[in-house]
CSV table of C-alpha atoms and ligand atoms in Angstrom, one decimal:
chain,number,residue,atom,x,y,z
N,1410,MET,CA,-60.5,5.4,34.5
N,1411,ALA,CA,-58.4,8.2,35.9
N,1412,PRO,CA,-61.0,10.6,37.4
N,1413,ALA,CA,-58.2,12.9,38.4
N,1414,GLU,CA,-57.8,13.8,34.7
N,1415,ALA,CA,-61.2,15.4,34.6
N,1416,VAL,CA,-61.9,16.9,38.0
N,1417,ALA,CA,-65.5,17.3,38.8
N,1418,HIS,CA,-66.9,20.7,39.8
N,1419,ALA,CA,-67.7,18.9,43.1
N,1420,GLY,CA,-65.9,21.1,45.6
N,1421,GLU,CA,-68.0,24.1,44.5
N,1422,GLU,CA,-70.7,23.6,47.1
N,1423,ASP,CA,-68.1,23.7,49.8
N,1424,GLY,CA,-66.9,27.2,48.8
N,1425,PRO,CA,-67.2,30.3,51.0
N,1426,ALA,CA,-70.7,31.1,52.3
N,1427,LEU,CA,-70.6,34.5,50.6
N,1428,ALA,CA,-70.2,33.1,47.1
N,1429,THR,CA,-73.6,33.5,45.6
N,1430,GLN,CA,-73.0,32.2,42.2
N,1431,ALA,CA,-70.9,29.2,41.3
N,1432,PRO,CA,-68.5,29.9,38.4
N,1433,PRO,CA,-69.2,27.9,35.3
N,1434,PRO,CA,-67.1,24.7,35.3
N,1435,SER,CA,-63.8,24.7,33.4
N,1436,HIS,CA,-64.0,21.0,32.8
N,1437,PRO,CA,-66.7,18.4,32.4
N,1438,SER,CA,-67.2,16.1,35.4
N,1439,HIS,CA,-65.4,12.8,35.7
N,1440,VAL,CA,-68.6,10.9,34.6
N,1441,TYR,CA,-67.9,12.1,31.0
N,1442,PRO,CA,-65.8,10.0,28.6
N,1443,LEU,CA,-62.0,10.2,29.1
N,1444,GLY,CA,-60.6,13.1,27.1
N,1445,SER,CA,-63.8,15.1,27.2
N,1446,ARG,CA,-63.2,18.9,27.5
N,1447,LEU,CA,-64.7,22.3,26.9
N,1448,ASN,CA,-63.2,23.8,23.8
N,1449,GLU,CA,-62.3,27.4,23.2
N,1450,ALA,CA,-65.9,28.2,22.3
N,1451,GLY,CA,-67.0,26.7,25.7
N,1452,HIS,CA,-68.7,23.8,23.9
N,1453,LEU,CA,-68.4,20.2,25.2
N,1454,GLU,CA,-66.0,18.1,23.2
N,1455,ILE,CA,-66.2,14.2,23.1
N,1456,GLY,CA,-63.4,12.3,21.4
N,1457,GLY,CA,-62.2,15.6,20.0
N,1458,CYS,CA,-65.5,16.4,18.4
N,1459,ASP,CA,-67.6,19.5,19.2
N,1460,VAL,CA,-70.9,18.2,20.4
N,1461,LEU,CA,-73.0,21.0,18.8
N,1462,GLU,CA,-71.4,20.1,15.4
N,1463,LEU,CA,-72.2,16.4,16.0
N,1464,ALA,CA,-75.9,17.3,16.8
N,1465,ARG,CA,-76.0,19.4,13.6
N,1466,GLU,CA,-74.4,16.6,11.5
N,1467,PHE,CA,-76.2,13.6,12.9
N,1468,GLY,CA,-79.3,15.0,14.4
N,1469,THR,CA,-80.7,14.2,17.9
N,1470,PRO,CA,-81.3,12.1,19.8
N,1471,ALA,CA,-78.0,10.4,19.1
N,1472,TYR,CA,-75.7,8.2,21.1
N,1473,VAL,CA,-72.1,9.4,21.0
N,1474,TYR,CA,-69.1,7.4,22.1
N,1475,ALA,CA,-65.4,8.3,22.7
N,1476,GLU,CA,-63.7,5.2,21.2
N,1477,ASP,CA,-60.6,5.8,23.2
N,1478,HIS,CA,-62.4,5.5,26.4
N,1479,ILE,CA,-63.3,1.9,25.6
N,1480,ARG,CA,-59.7,1.2,24.7
N,1481,ALA,CA,-58.4,2.7,27.8
N,1482,ARG,CA,-60.7,0.7,30.0
N,1483,ALA,CA,-59.8,-2.5,28.3
N,1484,ALA,CA,-56.1,-1.7,28.8
N,1485,ALA,CA,-56.8,-1.0,32.5
N,1486,TYR,CA,-58.2,-4.5,32.9
N,1487,ARG,CA,-55.4,-6.0,31.0
N,1488,GLU,CA,-52.7,-4.2,32.9
N,1489,ALA,CA,-54.3,-4.9,36.3
N,1490,PHE,CA,-54.3,-8.6,35.6
N,1491,ALA,CA,-50.9,-8.8,33.8
N,1492,ALA,CA,-49.2,-7.0,36.7
N,1493,ARG,CA,-50.2,-9.8,39.0
N,1494,THR,CA,-50.6,-13.1,37.0
N,1495,ASP,CA,-50.3,-14.8,33.6
N,1496,ARG,CA,-53.4,-16.8,34.2
N,1497,PHE,CA,-56.4,-14.6,33.3
N,1498,GLU,CA,-59.0,-14.0,30.7
N,1499,ILE,CA,-61.1,-10.9,30.3
N,1500,LEU,CA,-64.5,-11.3,28.7
N,1501,TYR,CA,-66.4,-8.4,27.4
N,1502,ALA,CA,-70.0,-8.9,28.6
N,1503,SER,CA,-71.4,-7.8,25.3
N,1504,LYS,CA,-75.0,-7.4,26.5
N,1505,ALA,CA,-73.9,-3.9,27.8
N,1506,PHE,CA,-73.5,-2.7,24.2
N,1507,PRO,CA,-73.8,-5.5,21.7
N,1508,HIS,CA,-72.5,-3.6,18.7
N,1509,VAL,CA,-70.2,-4.7,15.8
N,1510,ALA,CA,-68.0,-1.6,16.1
N,1511,ALA,CA,-67.6,-2.0,19.9
N,1512,ASN,CA,-66.9,-5.7,19.5
N,1513,ARG,CA,-64.3,-5.0,16.9
N,1514,ILE,CA,-62.5,-2.6,19.3
N,1515,LEU,CA,-62.6,-5.0,22.2
N,1516,SER,CA,-61.6,-8.1,20.2
N,1517,ALA,CA,-58.7,-6.1,18.8
N,1518,GLU,CA,-57.8,-5.2,22.4
N,1519,GLY,CA,-57.3,-8.9,23.1
N,1520,LEU,CA,-60.5,-9.5,25.1
N,1521,SER,CA,-62.7,-12.6,24.9
N,1522,CYS,CA,-66.5,-12.3,24.8
N,1523,ASP,CA,-69.5,-13.2,26.9
N,1524,VAL,CA,-72.7,-13.6,24.9
N,1525,ALA,CA,-76.1,-14.2,26.4
N,1526,SER,CA,-78.1,-15.3,23.4
N,1527,GLY,CA,-77.8,-16.4,19.8
N,1528,GLY,CA,-78.1,-12.8,18.7
N,1529,GLU,CA,-75.3,-11.6,20.8
N,1530,LEU,CA,-73.2,-14.6,19.5
N,1531,TYR,CA,-73.9,-13.4,16.0
N,1532,MET,CA,-72.8,-9.9,16.8
N,1533,ALA,CA,-69.7,-11.2,18.6
N,1534,LEU,CA,-68.7,-13.2,15.6
N,1535,ARG,CA,-69.3,-10.2,13.3
N,1536,GLY,CA,-67.2,-8.1,15.7
N,1537,GLY,CA,-64.2,-10.3,15.2
N,1538,PHE,CA,-64.1,-12.4,18.3
N,1539,ALA,CA,-62.6,-15.8,17.7
N,1540,PRO,CA,-65.3,-18.5,18.4
N,1541,GLU,CA,-63.0,-20.3,20.8
N,1542,ARG,CA,-62.8,-17.1,22.9
N,1543,ILE,CA,-66.6,-16.8,23.2
N,1544,TYR,CA,-68.6,-18.0,26.3
N,1545,LEU,CA,-72.3,-18.6,25.9
N,1546,HIS,CA,-74.5,-17.8,28.9
N,1547,GLY,CA,-78.2,-17.8,29.6
N,1548,ASN,CA,-80.7,-19.4,32.0
N,1549,ASN,CA,-82.8,-20.7,29.1
N,1550,LYS,CA,-80.8,-21.2,26.0
N,1551,SER,CA,-82.9,-22.8,23.3
N,1552,GLU,CA,-81.8,-25.9,21.5
N,1553,ALA,CA,-81.3,-23.8,18.4
N,1554,GLU,CA,-79.0,-21.4,20.3
N,1555,LEU,CA,-77.0,-24.3,21.7
N,1556,ARG,CA,-76.7,-25.9,18.2
N,1557,TYR,CA,-75.7,-22.5,16.7
N,1558,ALA,CA,-72.9,-22.1,19.3
N,1559,VAL,CA,-71.6,-25.6,18.8
N,1560,ASP,CA,-71.7,-25.3,15.0
N,1561,GLN,CA,-69.7,-22.1,15.3
N,1562,GLY,CA,-67.1,-23.7,17.5
N,1563,VAL,CA,-67.8,-21.6,20.6
N,1564,GLY,CA,-65.2,-22.3,23.2
N,1565,HIS,CA,-67.3,-22.7,26.3
N,1566,ILE,CA,-70.9,-22.9,27.2
N,1567,VAL,CA,-71.8,-21.8,30.7
N,1568,VAL,CA,-74.4,-24.3,31.7
N,1569,ASP,CA,-77.1,-22.9,33.9
N,1570,SER,CA,-79.4,-25.9,34.9
N,1571,PHE,CA,-79.8,-29.6,35.0
N,1572,ASP,CA,-82.2,-29.5,32.0
N,1573,GLU,CA,-79.5,-27.8,30.0
N,1574,LEU,CA,-76.9,-30.4,31.0
N,1575,ASP,CA,-79.1,-33.1,29.5
N,1576,ARG,CA,-79.8,-31.0,26.4
N,1577,LEU,CA,-76.2,-30.2,25.8
N,1578,GLU,CA,-74.9,-33.7,26.4
N,1579,ARG,CA,-77.4,-34.9,23.8
N,1580,ILE,CA,-76.4,-32.2,21.2
N,1581,ALA,CA,-72.7,-32.0,21.8
N,1582,PRO,CA,-71.1,-34.7,23.9
N,1583,GLY,CA,-67.6,-33.7,25.1
N,1584,GLN,CA,-68.4,-29.9,24.8
N,1585,ALA,CA,-66.3,-27.7,27.1
N,1586,ILE,CA,-68.4,-26.1,29.8
N,1587,LEU,CA,-68.5,-24.1,32.9
N,1588,LEU,CA,-71.2,-24.6,35.5
N,1589,ARG,CA,-73.0,-21.5,36.6
N,1590,VAL,CA,-73.4,-21.4,40.4
N,1591,THR,CA,-75.8,-19.4,42.5
N,1592,PRO,CA,-73.4,-18.6,45.4
N,1593,GLY,CA,-75.9,-17.2,47.9
N,1594,ILE,CA,-74.1,-13.9,48.2
N,1595,GLU,CA,-76.2,-10.6,48.0
N,1596,PRO,CA,-74.3,-7.5,47.0
N,1597,ALA,CA,-75.8,-4.1,47.6
N,1598,THR,CA,-77.4,-3.1,44.3
N,1599,HIS,CA,-80.9,-2.8,42.8
N,1600,ALA,CA,-82.9,-6.0,43.2
N,1601,TYR,CA,-83.5,-6.3,39.4
N,1602,ILE,CA,-79.8,-6.5,38.8
N,1603,SER,CA,-78.8,-8.7,41.7
N,1604,THR,CA,-78.1,-12.3,40.8
N,1605,GLY,CA,-76.0,-13.8,43.5
N,1606,GLN,CA,-78.8,-14.5,46.0
N,1607,GLU,CA,-80.2,-18.0,46.5
N,1608,ASP,CA,-83.6,-17.1,45.2
N,1609,SER,CA,-82.6,-16.5,41.6
N,1610,LYS,CA,-83.6,-17.9,38.2
N,1611,PHE,CA,-79.9,-18.2,37.4
N,1612,GLY,CA,-77.5,-21.0,38.1
N,1613,ILE,CA,-77.3,-24.0,40.3
N,1614,GLY,CA,-77.4,-23.6,44.1
N,1615,LEU,CA,-74.5,-24.6,46.2
N,1616,ASP,CA,-76.4,-27.5,47.7
N,1617,GLU,CA,-77.1,-29.0,44.3
N,1618,LEU,CA,-73.7,-28.3,42.9
N,1619,PRO,CA,-72.0,-31.6,43.8
N,1620,ARG,CA,-74.8,-33.5,42.1
N,1621,ALA,CA,-74.5,-31.3,39.0
N,1622,ILE,CA,-70.7,-31.8,38.9
N,1623,GLU,CA,-71.3,-35.6,38.9
N,1624,ARG,CA,-73.8,-35.2,36.0
N,1625,CYS,CA,-71.1,-33.6,33.8
N,1626,GLN,CA,-69.4,-36.9,32.7
N,1627,GLY,CA,-70.5,-36.6,29.1
N,1628,LEU,CA,-69.2,-33.1,28.9
N,1629,GLU,CA,-65.8,-31.5,29.6
N,1630,LEU,CA,-66.3,-29.5,32.8
N,1631,ARG,CA,-63.6,-26.8,32.9
N,1632,GLY,CA,-64.7,-24.7,35.8
N,1633,LEU,CA,-67.3,-22.8,37.7
N,1634,HIS,CA,-68.9,-19.4,37.0
N,1635,ALA,CA,-70.9,-17.0,39.1
N,1636,HIS,CA,-72.1,-13.5,38.6
N,1637,LEU,CA,-73.2,-11.5,41.7
N,1638,GLY,CA,-75.0,-8.7,40.0
N,1639,SER,CA,-74.3,-5.3,38.4
N,1640,GLN,CA,-73.4,-1.8,39.4
N,1641,ILE,CA,-71.6,-3.0,42.6
N,1642,PHE,CA,-69.3,-0.6,44.5
N,1643,ASP,CA,-68.4,-2.8,47.5
N,1644,LEU,CA,-65.6,-5.1,46.6
N,1645,GLU,CA,-65.9,-7.4,49.6
N,1646,PRO,CA,-68.6,-9.7,48.0
N,1647,PHE,CA,-66.2,-10.4,45.1
N,1648,GLY,CA,-63.5,-11.7,47.4
N,1649,LYS,CA,-66.1,-13.8,49.2
N,1650,LEU,CA,-67.3,-15.2,45.9
N,1651,ALA,CA,-63.8,-16.3,44.9
N,1652,GLU,CA,-63.5,-18.2,48.2
N,1653,VAL,CA,-66.9,-19.8,48.0
N,1654,LEU,CA,-66.3,-21.1,44.4
N,1655,THR,CA,-62.7,-22.3,45.3
N,1656,ALA,CA,-64.1,-24.4,48.1
N,1657,MET,CA,-66.4,-26.2,45.6
N,1658,GLY,CA,-63.6,-28.1,43.9
N,1659,ASP,CA,-60.4,-27.8,41.8
N,1660,PHE,CA,-60.9,-26.7,38.3
N,1661,PRO,CA,-58.7,-25.0,35.7
N,1662,LEU,CA,-61.0,-22.0,35.2
N,1663,LEU,CA,-62.8,-19.7,37.7
N,1664,ASN,CA,-65.1,-17.2,36.2
N,1665,LEU,CA,-66.1,-14.5,38.7
N,1666,GLY,CA,-68.6,-12.7,36.5
N,1667,GLY,CA,-68.9,-8.9,36.0
N,1668,GLY,CA,-70.5,-6.2,38.0
N,1669,LEU,CA,-68.0,-3.5,38.9
N,1670,GLY,CA,-70.0,-0.3,39.4
N,1671,ILE,CA,-69.3,3.0,37.6
N,1672,ALA,CA,-70.1,6.7,38.4
N,1673,TYR,CA,-73.3,7.9,37.0
N,1674,THR,CA,-73.2,11.2,38.9
N,1675,SER,CA,-70.3,13.4,39.9
N,1676,ASP,CA,-70.6,12.5,43.6
N,1677,GLN,CA,-69.9,8.8,43.0
N,1678,GLN,CA,-66.4,7.3,43.3
N,1679,PRO,CA,-66.5,3.6,42.4
N,1680,PRO,CA,-63.4,1.4,43.1
N,1681,SER,CA,-60.8,1.4,40.3
N,1682,ILE,CA,-60.4,-1.5,38.0
N,1683,ASP,CA,-57.0,-2.2,39.6
N,1684,GLU,CA,-58.6,-2.4,43.1
N,1685,TYR,CA,-61.3,-4.7,41.8
N,1686,VAL,CA,-58.8,-7.1,40.0
N,1687,GLU,CA,-56.7,-7.2,43.2
N,1688,VAL,CA,-59.7,-8.5,45.1
N,1689,LEU,CA,-60.6,-11.1,42.5
N,1690,LEU,CA,-57.1,-12.5,42.5
N,1691,GLU,CA,-56.7,-12.4,46.2
N,1692,GLY,CA,-59.5,-14.9,46.7
N,1693,ALA,CA,-58.4,-17.3,43.9
N,1694,PRO,CA,-55.9,-20.1,44.4
N,1695,GLU,CA,-52.6,-20.2,42.6
N,1696,GLY,CA,-52.6,-22.1,39.3
N,1697,VAL,CA,-56.2,-21.3,38.5
N,1698,THR,CA,-57.0,-19.1,35.5
N,1699,VAL,CA,-59.3,-16.3,36.7
N,1700,LEU,CA,-61.9,-14.9,34.3
N,1701,CYS,CA,-64.0,-11.8,34.7
N,1702,GLU,CA,-66.8,-10.4,32.6
N,1703,PRO,CA,-67.0,-6.6,32.7
N,1704,GLY,CA,-69.7,-4.9,30.7
N,1705,ARG,CA,-70.8,-1.6,32.2
N,1706,SER,CA,-67.3,-0.7,33.4
N,1707,LEU,CA,-65.9,-1.0,29.9
N,1708,VAL,CA,-68.4,1.0,28.0
N,1709,GLY,CA,-70.7,2.8,30.4
N,1710,ASN,CA,-68.8,6.1,30.8
N,1711,ALA,CA,-67.7,5.9,27.1
N,1712,GLY,CA,-71.1,7.0,25.8
N,1713,VAL,CA,-73.4,10.1,26.1
N,1714,THR,CA,-76.7,10.9,24.6
N,1715,LEU,CA,-77.4,14.1,22.8
N,1716,TYR,CA,-81.0,15.5,22.8
N,1717,THR,CA,-82.5,18.7,21.6
N,1718,VAL,CA,-84.7,20.7,24.1
N,1719,GLY,CA,-88.1,21.2,22.6
N,1720,THR,CA,-90.2,22.8,25.3
N,1721,VAL,CA,-89.6,24.4,28.7
N,1722,LYS,CA,-92.6,24.3,31.0
N,1723,GLU,CA,-92.5,26.2,34.3
N,1724,ILE,CA,-95.1,25.4,36.8
N,1725,PRO,CA,-94.6,28.2,39.3
N,1726,GLY,CA,-93.7,26.9,42.8
N,1727,VAL,CA,-93.8,23.3,41.6
N,1728,ARG,CA,-91.2,22.4,38.9
N,1729,THR,CA,-89.7,23.3,35.5
N,1730,TYR,CA,-90.0,20.5,32.9
N,1731,VAL,CA,-87.4,20.6,30.1
N,1732,ALA,CA,-88.7,18.2,27.5
N,1733,VAL,CA,-86.3,16.6,25.0
N,1734,ASP,CA,-86.7,14.7,21.8
N,1735,GLY,CA,-86.1,11.2,23.2
N,1736,GLY,CA,-86.8,9.6,26.6
N,1737,MET,CA,-87.7,6.2,27.9
N,1738,SER,CA,-87.4,4.6,24.4
N,1739,ASP,CA,-83.7,5.4,24.2
N,1740,ASN,CA,-82.9,5.1,27.9
N,1741,PRO,CA,-85.4,3.1,30.0
N,1742,ARG,CA,-83.0,2.9,33.0
N,1743,PRO,CA,-84.5,5.7,35.0
N,1744,MET,CA,-88.0,4.1,34.8
N,1745,LEU,CA,-86.8,0.5,35.2
N,1746,TYR,CA,-84.3,1.0,38.1
N,1747,GLY,CA,-84.8,4.5,39.3
N,1748,ALA,CA,-81.4,5.2,37.9
N,1749,HIS,CA,-80.0,8.7,38.4
N,1750,TYR,CA,-78.4,10.7,35.7
N,1751,GLU,CA,-76.9,14.2,35.3
N,1752,ALA,CA,-77.2,16.5,32.3
N,1753,ASP,CA,-75.7,19.6,30.9
N,1754,ILE,CA,-76.5,22.0,28.1
N,1755,ALA,CA,-73.7,21.3,25.6
N,1756,ASP,CA,-72.5,24.9,25.2
N,1757,ARG,CA,-73.3,26.1,28.8
N,1758,MET,CA,-72.2,23.4,31.1
N,1759,GLY,CA,-73.2,23.6,34.8
N,1760,GLY,CA,-75.9,26.1,35.8
N,1761,GLU,CA,-78.3,27.0,38.6
N,1762,ARG,CA,-81.8,26.4,37.4
N,1763,VAL,CA,-83.1,23.1,38.8
N,1764,CYS,CA,-85.2,21.3,36.2
N,1765,ALA,CA,-86.7,17.9,35.5
N,1766,VAL,CA,-85.7,16.5,32.2
N,1767,ALA,CA,-88.7,14.8,30.6
N,1768,GLY,CA,-88.9,12.7,27.5
N,1769,LYS,CA,-91.5,13.0,24.8
N,1770,HIS,CA,-93.4,9.7,25.4
N,1771,CYS,CA,-97.1,9.5,26.3
N,1772,GLU,CA,-96.4,8.6,30.0
N,1773,SER,CA,-96.0,10.8,33.0
N,1774,GLY,CA,-93.3,8.5,34.2
N,1775,ASP,CA,-91.2,9.3,31.2
N,1776,VAL,CA,-88.8,11.5,33.2
N,1777,LEU,CA,-85.1,11.0,32.5
N,1778,ILE,CA,-83.9,13.1,35.4
N,1779,GLY,CA,-86.0,14.3,38.4
N,1780,GLY,CA,-83.9,17.3,39.2
N,1781,VAL,CA,-80.7,18.7,37.6
N,1782,ALA,CA,-79.2,22.2,37.7
N,1783,LEU,CA,-79.0,23.6,34.1
N,1784,ASP,CA,-77.9,26.9,32.7
N,1785,ASP,CA,-81.2,28.4,31.7
N,1786,PRO,CA,-82.3,25.8,29.2
N,1787,CYS,CA,-84.2,27.0,26.1
N,1788,PRO,CA,-85.8,25.3,23.1
N,1789,GLY,CA,-83.1,24.4,20.6
N,1790,ASP,CA,-80.4,23.8,23.2
N,1791,VAL,CA,-78.5,20.6,22.9
N,1792,LEU,CA,-78.8,18.7,26.2
N,1793,VAL,CA,-76.3,15.9,27.0
N,1794,THR,CA,-76.8,13.0,29.4
N,1795,PRO,CA,-73.5,11.3,30.2
N,1796,VAL,CA,-73.0,7.6,31.1
N,1797,THR,CA,-75.4,6.1,28.5
N,1798,GLY,CA,-72.7,3.8,27.0
N,1799,ALA,CA,-74.0,0.7,28.7
N,1800,TYR,CA,-77.6,-0.7,28.7
N,1801,ALA,CA,-79.1,2.2,26.8
N,1802,HIS,CA,-78.9,1.5,23.1
N,1803,THR,CA,-79.2,-2.2,23.8
N,1804,MET,CA,-82.4,-1.8,25.8
N,1805,ALA,CA,-83.9,0.9,23.5
N,1806,SER,CA,-87.4,0.4,22.1
N,1807,ASN,CA,-89.6,1.9,19.4
N,1808,TYR,CA,-92.3,3.0,21.9
N,1809,ASN,CA,-94.6,5.6,20.4
N,1810,ALA,CA,-93.1,4.5,17.1
N,1811,LEU,CA,-90.0,6.6,17.7
N,1812,PRO,CA,-87.2,5.7,15.4
N,1813,ARG,CA,-84.1,4.5,17.4
N,1814,PRO,CA,-81.2,7.0,17.4
N,1815,PRO,CA,-78.0,6.6,15.5
N,1816,ILE,CA,-74.6,5.8,17.1
N,1817,VAL,CA,-71.6,7.9,16.4
N,1818,PHE,CA,-68.0,6.9,17.4
N,1819,CYS,CA,-65.6,9.8,17.9
N,1820,ARG,CA,-61.8,9.7,18.0
N,1821,ASP,CA,-59.2,12.4,17.6
N,1822,GLY,CA,-61.7,14.8,16.2
N,1823,ASP,CA,-63.1,12.4,13.6
N,1824,ALA,CA,-66.8,11.2,13.9
N,1825,ARG,CA,-68.0,8.1,12.2
N,1826,LEU,CA,-71.5,6.9,12.0
N,1827,VAL,CA,-71.6,3.2,13.2
N,1828,THR,CA,-75.4,2.9,13.3
N,1829,ARG,CA,-77.7,5.0,11.2
N,1830,ARG,CA,-80.9,6.5,12.6
N,1831,GLU,CA,-84.0,4.4,12.0
N,1832,THR,CA,-86.5,5.8,9.6
N,1833,TYR,CA,-90.3,5.7,9.5
N,1834,GLU,CA,-89.9,3.1,6.8
N,1835,ASP,CA,-87.8,0.9,9.1
N,1836,LEU,CA,-90.7,1.0,11.6
N,1837,ALA,CA,-93.0,-0.8,9.1
N,1838,LEU,CA,-90.4,-3.0,7.5
N,1839,ARG,CA,-91.3,-6.2,9.2
N,1840,ASP,CA,-95.1,-5.7,9.1
N,1841,LEU,CA,-96.5,-8.1,6.4
N,1842,VAL,CA,-99.5,-6.3,5.1
K,1999,LLP,N1,-71.9,-11.6,33.3
K,1999,LLP,C1,-73.1,-12.0,33.5
K,1999,LLP,C2,-73.5,-13.4,33.6
K,1999,LLP,C3,-74.2,-11.0,33.5
K,1999,LLP,O1,-75.4,-11.4,33.7
K,1999,LLP,C4,-73.8,-9.7,33.4
K,1999,LLP,C5,-74.9,-8.6,33.4
K,1999,LLP,C6,-72.5,-9.3,33.3
K,1999,LLP,C7,-71.5,-10.3,33.2
K,1999,LLP,C8,-72.0,-7.9,33.1
K,1999,LLP,O2,-72.3,-7.1,34.2
K,1999,LLP,P1,-71.7,-5.6,34.3
K,1999,LLP,O3,-70.2,-5.7,34.4
K,1999,LLP,O4,-72.2,-4.9,33.1
K,1999,LLP,O5,-72.3,-5.1,35.5
K,1999,LLP,N2,-79.9,-3.8,32.4
K,1999,LLP,C9,-79.3,-3.6,33.7
K,1999,LLP,C10,-78.0,-4.4,33.8
K,1999,LLP,C11,-78.3,-5.9,33.7
K,1999,LLP,C12,-77.0,-6.7,33.9
K,1999,LLP,C13,-77.2,-8.1,33.4
K,1999,LLP,N3,-76.1,-8.9,33.5
K,1999,LLP,C14,-78.9,-2.1,33.9
K,1999,LLP,O6,-79.2,-1.3,33.0
K,1999,LLP,O7,-78.5,-1.7,34.9
């Protein structure tokens, strides 16, 4: 991303001490999708579409994506690799947003695909990824999932365990595979999304790896794979990973996983894609094809969620709760990982009144944002939370029987509905009574 294109209202706090009121921002912060802006009416625009009009047309809550942001991020990966080597493959880690429309964009952008289940494989195929460019992951793939992948001609299966080696050799002798390695490297990130450490359910430990490599005779071992974790800002562990895997043997393919972090709040400045790719390639030997599997860093900042404010409850001296029409069912990340988000009122960006943004679920913990400065929120306002493009829709639930939100893709001022809102009828559709 080019954060410079959309300068945050960061410097404001450093202004002269006499300044009592910050001016309203003239531009949305760099956490919003590329090309976001405030239009003449002072409304937030995503992908050229006025967010208030989107809320009117599609209702709230709604996930809204700027399609071109996804394209730009894919291009940034492509260009970063192509500037340095011919031997690379970029896999979209589709778990971040396993959607047919997103998969169509990313397959057309020339990416390959990482799927973590039979369901993600189905979505990848529907999204136009050629089977031979798909990699199937998972620490406990079922026999049915393995058979489905083999029948579809999936290019590589990333084998996670000795049990799976046995299973796959029986089902598909000669299948091309990578071995997933637990490299014993711990990046700085939330424990739930850290996977490189020795004590992990994923992969084969370094000590066991030589034995696993020997056990691959009935299959075609094409390389090693490791994934350190997600939302990582420090690039050093990635360089170390490339070195550790390289030391384990000579293979045509080296898959260094995903994990590049993104900015969720305006004060965060993650490394660029170019810097990240530089580090991956630095640690890899000449002649090897380097693979990486970005998820969040392709789609995270591309999406925002629109809500409508329903109630504003001020507890004098304690807190002001701004309650919106969604919550933990459309974005469980604050509750799961303590993830921080920002928010704005779509036609009055910025503001001074510090509020908690609460969801509508029957849990006190259903708070999307503990404290964010808003411009005097009122019932009926459209509130936007940026950076919900990854791991929001895909982890959404129907808790409290809330229908899941629609997804709208915006580009050059055109908005297309790519997932319709669930209905009450949908909620009962699979109940056999
Ligand atoms: N490759 C593998 C094998 C993975 O397990 C993952 C993510 C990725 C690639 C993509 O990682 P990314 O580039 O998106 O960081 N639900 C959590 C994130 C879980 C990540 C799981 N694996 C969250 O909302 O933060």
